[in-house]
Amino acid sequence: MKVYQVEKTLVSTNRIPGLKNLPLLVVRERNGSQSVAVDAVGCVPGDWVICVSGSGSRAATGDKDYPTDLTIVGIIDYWDEDG
Amino acid sequence: MKVYQVEKTLVSTNRIPGLKNLPLLVVRERNGSQSVAVDAVGCVPGDWVICVSGSGSRAATGDKDYPTDLTIVGIIDYWDEDG
Amino acid sequence: MKVYQVEKTLVSTNRIPGLKNLPLLVVRERNGSQSVAVDAVGCVPGDWVICVSGSGSRAATGDKDYPTDLTIVGIIDYWDEDG
Amino acid sequence: MKVYQVEKTLVSTNRIPGLKNLPLLVVRERNGSQSVAVDAVGCVPGDWVICVSGSGSRAATGDKDYPTDLTIVGIIDYWDEDG
Amino acid sequence: MKVYQVEKTLVSTNRIPGLKNLPLLVVRERNGSQSVAVDAVGCVPGDWVICVSGSGSRAATGDKDYPTDLTIVGIIDYWDEDG
């Protein structure tokens, strides 16, 4: 898993039905690269979160057929950005 | 998932039957690296889109046996390229 | 698999139930990039460990539905950091 | 999927039985990094091809248990290397 | 698949039972990055080998539940390191 910071919600009106209504969030790794993650926890911009990638990200949504490759599975209690 | 911009259609006459007739599009990440994605939404060059990779990309086509590793699952309503 | 060094425990109170109570550890590759791994062995900060990624990391927890993408599967007896 | 150019055949006499007799080809991405792909189409050195990675590459061979992570699934009709 | 050169055996006494007694080898890509692979062929330090990653690496061990993400599946007959 990797640590990301939540940036904002991503709006995609025209999307496949399989994505359902789960929120899609833009998240950013410390090195600056952006990804889009499904939020299975409920978080807000600024939160430091743990994301699972790969097939584990589908299991994390509770629906193994959910078409994701990155899912937020936890909010980190305290993260020192300068690590 | 990652954000890509659609560039163009990719024509491959000689391909395995499993790819069927789904359109293959060349997409580009902001950093410039190109990939080829199956289009499950219906988009045009210039669109900013969300792509799912890995096994989730197969689920996104609606056929778990579809031989892809990258599928377009949504068009982004508004994307600020300068993020 | 990749070699990592264990840094510290990661505390995430607000997380999905599927993560259960397995410890989450921050691990670091020699090049400095950090990841978060589930500990299936029992290790302490400073240990050099082997981590499995991808779907194999879920098998390594003994629960194929466990939502991880990185699991510690062994402690290395002796690791010469300068390789 | 990614675009590669076929370089040459790779000979490996001592290999696991599961690889069967499918041809293994050395392919190269535009940035120069080499990989080894199973050829499910029938191509020759110099061809620009589409390769599927991950679990989709196994589906592409027609045998889900085939131990590959990269399979050539199509020859590109026309590829402008300078893109 | 990728080409690696075998460096040495990795000793990990404290490891999960699922890894069984298959040998773990440190392998190195041409660019220098190290990984740990399960040996399904039987090779020695210095050999240039083909490794399968991802879920295909588990199939390559003959046990789909084997917790690996990189397995040596063939020894290359002749590899010109200068490509």
CSV table of C-alpha atoms in Angstrom, one decimal, chain A residues 3-5 29-31 46-50 75-83, chain C residues 7-11 26 28 32 34 36:
chain,number,residue,atom,x,y,z
A,3,VAL,CA,0.5,6.8,1.4
A,4,TYR,CA,-1.4,9.6,-0.5
A,5,GLN,CA,-2.9,12.9,0.4
A,29,GLU,CA,1.8,10.9,-3.6
A,30,ARG,CA,4.5,12.8,-1.8
A,31,ASN,CA,6.6,12.9,-5.0
A,46,GLY,CA,-6.1,17.2,3.1
A,47,ASP,CA,-6.4,13.7,4.8
A,48,TRP,CA,-3.3,11.5,4.6
A,49,VAL,CA,-4.7,8.1,3.6
A,50,ILE,CA,-3.6,4.5,2.8
A,75,ILE,CA,-7.1,7.4,7.2
A,76,ILE,CA,-3.7,7.8,8.9
A,77,ASP,CA,-4.0,9.2,12.4
A,78,TYR,CA,-0.8,11.2,12.2
A,79,TRP,CA,1.5,11.5,9.2
A,80,ASP,CA,4.7,13.5,9.3
A,81,GLU,CA,5.1,14.7,5.7
A,82,ASP,CA,8.8,15.2,6.2
A,83,GLY,CA,9.0,11.6,7.3
C,7,GLU,CA,10.7,1.7,9.7
C,8,LYS,CA,7.7,1.9,12.1
C,9,THR,CA,4.1,1.0,12.8
C,10,LEU,CA,1.4,3.0,11.0
C,11,VAL,CA,-1.6,3.9,13.1
C,26,VAL,CA,5.9,1.6,7.0
C,28,ARG,CA,11.4,1.6,2.9
C,32,GLY,CA,14.2,5.6,-0.3
C,34,GLN,CA,8.2,4.3,1.3
C,36,VAL,CA,2.9,0.3,3.7
